[in-house]
Amino acid sequence: MCLSELFTTYMINASSRLDLIIKDFLVPIKATLKEDVLIIDLVDASLQTNDKNFKIPSHKRIVRINKEDYNGLGISIKGGWENKTPILISKIFKGMAADLSGQLFVGDAILTVNGEDLRNASHDEAVRALKRATSTVELVVKHLRERYILLKS
């Protein structure tokens, strides 16, 4: 049975937003079926880069970021022990503290927040740790290249 036979009953030339699971990691996509072709596009353009020479450090890094007033870091995270994945930065919002620092990247795993270990944290525990952080936030991060490729491609 070909791909189009599976979907023809339900949709022809249709498009949907979905979460694609790759190695236990959710990747938001837009799937469009056109006759015998399934087109999959990454939903969040901020996860993509056109610079093929861009290299993100792969070693553990200590990153200190000063937050402005009551604003957050300006990141979204995914993962947690319930998803069997590390806490990963999935989005960095332009103009916010994390973006302005230039030290964090989509695909960075957050290992600690102000000394609090997040390596076995749930998603909710990580969110709470990030929200508790005062005006200066110290993160220990490590870029996970494999996860970044899944996020950006």
XYZ file of N, CA and C in Angstrom:
459
model
N 0.843 -1.166 0.000
C 0.000 0.000 0.000
C 0.894 1.237 0.000
N 0.641 2.162 -0.910
C 1.468 3.374 -0.976
C 0.907 4.441 -0.036
N 1.730 5.461 0.209
C 1.384 6.526 1.136
C 0.072 7.204 0.765
N -0.121 7.472 -0.520
C -1.333 8.187 -0.920
C -2.591 7.368 -0.663
N -2.496 6.037 -0.745
C -3.663 5.196 -0.464
C -4.067 5.291 1.007
N -3.082 5.469 1.887
C -3.385 5.600 3.308
C -4.159 6.875 3.617
N -3.848 7.950 2.905
C -4.418 9.249 3.216
C -5.563 9.665 2.298
N -5.702 9.041 1.143
C -6.675 9.486 0.152
C -8.086 9.523 0.715
N -8.439 8.548 1.520
C -9.780 8.499 2.080
C -10.073 9.730 2.931
N -9.059 10.238 3.600
C -9.275 11.307 4.566
C -9.006 12.705 4.027
N -8.024 12.828 3.152
C -7.699 14.171 2.666
C -6.969 14.105 1.335
N -7.311 15.004 0.476
C -6.616 15.170 -0.797
C -6.223 16.635 -0.883
N -4.938 16.882 -1.162
C -4.406 18.243 -1.183
C -4.753 18.977 0.116
N -4.561 18.299 1.226
C -4.879 18.868 2.529
C -3.600 19.152 3.298
N -3.739 19.995 4.319
C -2.591 20.387 5.116
C -2.983 20.370 6.589
N -2.061 19.929 7.449
C -2.313 19.886 8.891
C -1.039 20.171 9.660
N -1.205 20.768 10.840
C -0.079 20.920 11.768
C -0.053 19.689 12.654
N 1.139 19.119 12.812
C 1.306 17.890 13.575
C 2.563 17.970 14.414
N 2.679 17.069 15.371
C 3.937 16.864 16.083
C 4.488 15.534 15.611
N 5.645 15.571 14.983
C 6.317 14.376 14.498
C 7.231 13.870 15.609
N 7.170 12.593 15.924
C 8.033 12.027 16.960
C 9.248 11.408 16.283
N 10.429 11.950 16.637
C 11.688 11.424 16.125
C 12.554 11.117 17.334
N 12.873 9.843 17.517
C 13.688 9.420 18.666
C 13.133 9.987 19.974
N 11.842 9.816 20.210
C 11.159 10.272 21.425
C 11.164 11.788 21.596
N 11.339 12.543 20.535
C 11.344 13.996 20.629
C 10.265 14.546 19.704
N 9.429 15.443 20.210
C 8.362 16.026 19.403
C 8.892 17.188 18.576
N 8.646 17.143 17.283
C 9.062 18.201 16.369
C 7.802 18.736 15.694
N 7.446 20.025 15.915
C 6.243 20.566 15.277
C 6.456 20.717 13.772
N 5.519 20.177 13.000
C 5.630 20.226 11.541
C 4.295 20.613 10.925
N 4.351 20.971 9.673
C 3.158 21.145 8.853
C 3.268 20.088 7.762
N 2.295 19.204 7.697
C 2.295 18.139 6.695
C 1.246 18.462 5.640
N 1.653 18.408 4.376
C 0.749 18.677 3.261
C 0.800 17.504 2.305
N -0.363 16.953 2.000
C -0.449 15.846 1.057
C -0.937 16.379 -0.280
N -0.122 16.178 -1.307
C -0.481 16.572 -2.671
C -0.320 15.351 -3.551
N -1.423 14.771 -3.920
C -1.454 13.550 -4.721
C -0.556 12.485 -4.099
N 0.577 12.145 -4.714
C 1.446 11.085 -4.200
C 2.638 11.607 -3.411
N 2.608 12.878 -2.994
C 3.748 13.470 -2.296
C 3.296 14.021 -0.947
N 3.997 13.635 0.105
C 3.765 14.198 1.424
C 4.893 15.186 1.697
N 4.542 16.466 1.854
C 5.524 17.523 2.097
C 5.505 17.839 3.587
N 6.675 17.789 4.216
C 6.789 18.072 5.643
C 7.667 19.301 5.814
N 7.099 20.338 6.450
C 7.819 21.581 6.711
C 7.903 21.813 8.209
N 9.033 22.355 8.655
C 9.184 22.739 10.046
C 8.294 23.942 10.300
N 7.508 23.922 11.378
C 6.566 24.997 11.663
C 7.276 26.265 12.099
N 8.269 26.155 12.973
C 8.920 27.319 13.562
C 10.168 27.694 12.776
N 10.081 28.758 11.996
C 11.204 29.176 11.151
C 12.415 29.611 11.970
N 12.215 29.991 13.242
C 13.358 30.422 14.055
C 14.287 29.262 14.388
N 13.841 28.028 14.139
C 14.690 26.878 14.403
C 15.588 26.562 13.220
N 15.459 27.297 12.144
C 16.226 27.025 10.939
C 17.359 28.037 10.805
N 18.419 27.627 10.134
C 19.506 28.544 9.829
C 19.989 28.267 8.416
N 20.376 29.314 7.701
C 20.881 29.151 6.342
C 22.404 29.139 6.308
N 23.045 29.432 7.441
C 24.498 29.512 7.497
C 25.084 28.119 7.711
N 25.595 27.515 6.645
C 26.125 26.152 6.724
C 27.452 26.094 7.494
N 28.143 27.236 7.657
C 29.411 27.270 8.382
C 29.221 27.538 9.873
N 27.984 27.752 10.291
C 27.687 28.075 11.680
C 28.006 26.879 12.570
N 28.853 27.087 13.574
C 29.223 26.010 14.488
C 28.878 26.428 15.913
N 28.159 25.576 16.585
C 27.781 25.812 17.971
C 28.715 24.984 18.849
N 29.259 25.573 19.915
C 30.158 24.812 20.786
C 29.471 23.569 21.342
N 30.192 22.443 21.388
C 29.589 21.189 21.844
C 29.980 20.828 23.277
N 30.842 21.620 23.902
C 31.256 21.341 25.278
C 30.275 21.997 26.264
N 30.364 21.589 27.534
C 29.541 22.231 28.564
C 29.974 23.681 28.693
N 28.981 24.558 28.832
C 29.271 25.984 28.952
C 28.515 26.569 30.139
N 29.140 27.519 30.802
C 28.455 28.288 31.841
C 28.042 29.600 31.203
N 26.753 29.868 31.251
C 26.198 31.067 30.616
C 25.535 31.908 31.701
N 25.918 33.167 31.792
C 25.292 34.099 32.740
C 24.515 35.137 31.940
N 23.248 35.267 32.292
C 22.378 36.194 31.565
C 21.692 37.101 32.578
N 21.689 38.391 32.289
C 20.966 39.359 33.109
C 19.605 39.608 32.479
N 18.552 39.308 33.260
C 17.191 39.544 32.784
C 16.826 40.995 33.055
N 16.020 41.552 32.192
C 15.526 42.919 32.355
C 14.268 42.912 33.213
N 14.247 43.684 34.268
C 13.070 43.871 35.121
C 12.311 42.570 35.353
N 11.048 42.539 34.927
C 10.207 41.369 35.165
C 10.092 40.478 33.941
N 10.892 40.732 32.932
C 10.851 39.889 31.738
C 11.553 38.570 32.008
N 11.144 37.545 31.293
C 11.800 36.250 31.415
C 13.066 36.210 30.576
N 13.616 35.019 30.447
C 14.808 34.830 29.622
C 14.491 34.971 28.139
N 13.270 34.630 27.775
C 12.907 34.664 26.355
C 13.244 33.368 25.652
N 12.991 32.244 26.346
C 13.213 30.936 25.730
C 11.980 30.068 25.940
N 11.809 29.105 25.059
C 10.848 28.020 25.258
C 11.661 26.749 25.407
N 11.157 25.856 26.251
C 11.855 24.586 26.453
C 10.929 23.419 26.143
N 11.554 22.309 25.813
C 10.841 21.048 25.604
C 11.603 19.969 26.344
N 10.933 18.839 26.534
C 11.607 17.697 27.129
C 11.329 17.560 28.603
N 12.073 16.678 29.229
C 11.912 16.358 30.636
C 11.898 14.856 30.813
N 12.057 14.412 32.058
C 12.166 12.971 32.298
C 10.941 12.217 31.815
N 9.762 12.851 31.855
C 8.549 12.161 31.409
C 8.551 11.897 29.904
N 9.373 12.639 29.161
C 9.518 12.435 27.716
C 10.803 11.694 27.369
N 11.557 11.301 28.405
C 12.841 10.612 28.219
C 13.825 11.451 27.414
N 13.756 12.770 27.570
C 14.688 13.667 26.885
C 15.188 14.712 27.875
N 16.358 15.265 27.608
C 16.838 16.361 28.452
C 15.971 17.602 28.250
N 16.128 18.569 29.121
C 15.448 19.852 28.964
C 16.190 20.597 27.857
N 15.506 20.835 26.754
C 16.132 21.452 25.582
C 15.513 22.801 25.273
N 16.357 23.733 24.866
C 15.843 25.015 24.379
C 15.271 24.770 22.989
N 13.975 25.043 22.828
C 13.314 24.805 21.544
C 13.073 26.091 20.770
N 13.126 27.229 21.466
C 12.927 28.509 20.780
C 13.580 29.609 21.600
N 14.151 30.588 20.899
C 14.715 31.779 21.527
C 14.006 32.975 20.907
N 13.388 33.789 21.758
C 12.598 34.918 21.267
C 13.486 36.132 21.008
N 13.356 36.686 19.831
C 14.167 37.833 19.415
C 13.951 39.022 20.354
N 15.065 39.685 20.674
C 15.016 40.886 21.495
C 14.945 40.640 22.994
N 14.808 39.394 23.406
C 14.744 39.077 24.836
C 16.161 38.755 25.344
N 16.293 38.582 26.651
C 17.609 38.438 27.292
C 18.468 37.328 26.684
N 17.902 36.147 26.457
C 18.687 35.030 25.902
C 19.196 35.361 24.505
N 18.354 35.976 23.703
C 18.742 36.357 22.343
C 19.839 37.417 22.378
N 19.653 38.421 23.210
C 20.623 39.519 23.280
C 21.980 39.045 23.795
N 21.993 38.004 24.615
C 23.269 37.496 25.139
C 24.089 36.816 24.050
N 23.417 36.201 23.076
C 24.113 35.486 22.010
C 24.818 34.224 22.482
N 24.517 33.774 23.706
C 25.221 32.629 24.282
C 24.414 31.337 24.285
N 23.119 31.417 24.016
C 22.270 30.231 24.019
C 21.807 29.927 22.607
N 21.559 28.637 22.344
C 21.165 28.193 21.010
C 20.033 27.182 21.108
N 19.182 27.156 20.096
C 18.176 26.108 20.006
C 18.923 24.780 19.956
N 18.495 23.834 20.787
C 19.180 22.548 20.871
C 20.106 22.439 22.067
N 20.310 23.544 22.803
C 21.092 23.479 24.036
C 20.288 22.736 25.096
N 20.928 21.784 25.755
C 20.327 21.110 26.909
C 20.684 21.931 28.141
N 19.689 22.246 28.954
C 19.927 22.989 30.190
C 20.194 21.972 31.294
N 21.428 21.963 31.790
C 21.834 20.998 32.812
C 21.570 21.516 34.218
N 21.835 22.808 34.443
C 21.545 23.420 35.746
C 21.047 24.845 35.551
N 20.264 25.296 36.527
C 19.819 26.695 36.611
C 20.191 27.179 38.002
N 21.082 28.155 38.079
C 21.558 28.686 39.364
C 21.924 27.565 40.338
N 22.633 26.565 39.837
C 23.111 25.464 40.665
C 22.119 24.329 40.857
N 20.876 24.505 40.444
C 19.860 23.448 40.584
C 19.966 22.486 39.401
N 20.219 21.225 39.698
C 20.414 20.198 38.670
C 19.093 19.876 37.972
N 19.079 19.987 36.644
C 17.877 19.684 35.861
C 18.037 18.430 35.011
N 19.125 17.685 35.198
C 19.366 16.526 34.329
C 18.296 15.450 34.446
N 17.645 15.342 35.590
C 16.563 14.368 35.754
C 15.243 15.057 36.081
N 15.115 16.312 35.688
C 13.923 17.095 36.020
C 12.786 16.830 35.038
N 11.573 16.975 35.546
C 10.408 16.949 34.659
C 10.335 18.307 33.963
N 9.495 18.393 32.959
C 9.319 19.662 32.253
C 8.825 20.733 33.224
N 7.839 20.401 34.053
C 7.283 21.372 35.001
C 8.323 21.834 36.020
N 9.167 20.923 36.493
C 10.227 21.298 37.436
C 11.204 22.269 36.783
N 11.525 22.041 35.529
C 12.443 22.935 34.810
C 11.820 24.317 34.634
N 10.539 24.351 34.288
C 9.847 25.642 34.135
C 9.880 26.400 35.459
N 9.589 25.713 36.555
C 9.602 26.371 37.870
C 11.002 26.888 38.221
N 12.031 26.110 37.932
C 13.409 26.535 38.224
C 13.763 27.786 37.427
N 13.361 27.829 36.175
C 13.647 28.999 35.339
C 12.868 30.219 35.821
N 11.640 30.021 36.259
C 10.826 31.145 36.748
C 11.341 31.677 38.083
N 11.911 30.801 38.911
C 12.463 31.217 40.211
C 13.732 32.050 40.057
N 14.383 31.927 38.942
C 15.675 32.595 38.743
C 15.531 34.105 38.898
N 16.488 34.693 39.600
C 16.473 36.135 39.841
C 16.984 36.881 38.616
N 17.364 38.129 38.796
C 17.760 38.953 37.648
C 18.997 38.435 36.926
N 19.923 37.803 37.648
C 21.070 37.174 36.994
C 20.876 35.666 37.047
N 20.877 35.046 35.882
C 20.642 33.607 35.780
C 21.927 32.946 35.308
N 22.356 31.918 36.037
C 23.522 31.148 35.609
C 23.046 29.773 35.151
N 23.307 29.468 33.904
C 22.924 28.189 33.317
C 24.171 27.411 32.948
N 24.137 26.110 33.177
C 25.140 25.222 32.592
C 24.408 24.501 31.473
N 24.925 24.649 30.259
C 24.270 24.075 29.079
C 25.268 23.261 28.270
N 24.738 22.356 27.487
C 25.557 21.577 26.550
C 24.733 21.412 25.296
N 25.328 21.757 24.178
C 24.596 21.632 22.923
C 24.548 20.176 22.493
N 23.362 19.709 22.172
C 23.181 18.340 21.707
C 22.946 18.383 20.213
N 24.003 18.167 19.467
C 23.973 18.319 18.011
C 22.865 17.493 17.370
N 22.727 16.243 17.776
C 21.719 15.369 17.172
C 20.319 15.948 17.358
N 20.022 16.432 18.550
C 18.699 17.003 18.816
C 18.496 18.283 18.017
N 19.561 19.092 17.877
C 19.452 20.331 17.117
C 19.120 20.040 15.665
N 19.759 19.031 15.091
C 19.475 18.672 13.703
C 18.012 18.283 13.561
N 17.482 17.541 14.527
C 16.073 17.167 14.474
C 15.183 18.393 14.571
N 15.590 19.378 15.362
C 14.792 20.583 15.500
C 14.852 21.460 14.264
N 16.009 21.514 13.607
C 16.152 22.482 12.519
C 15.844 21.917 11.142
N 15.850 20.598 10.956
C 15.642 20.078 9.611
C 14.214 19.662 9.360
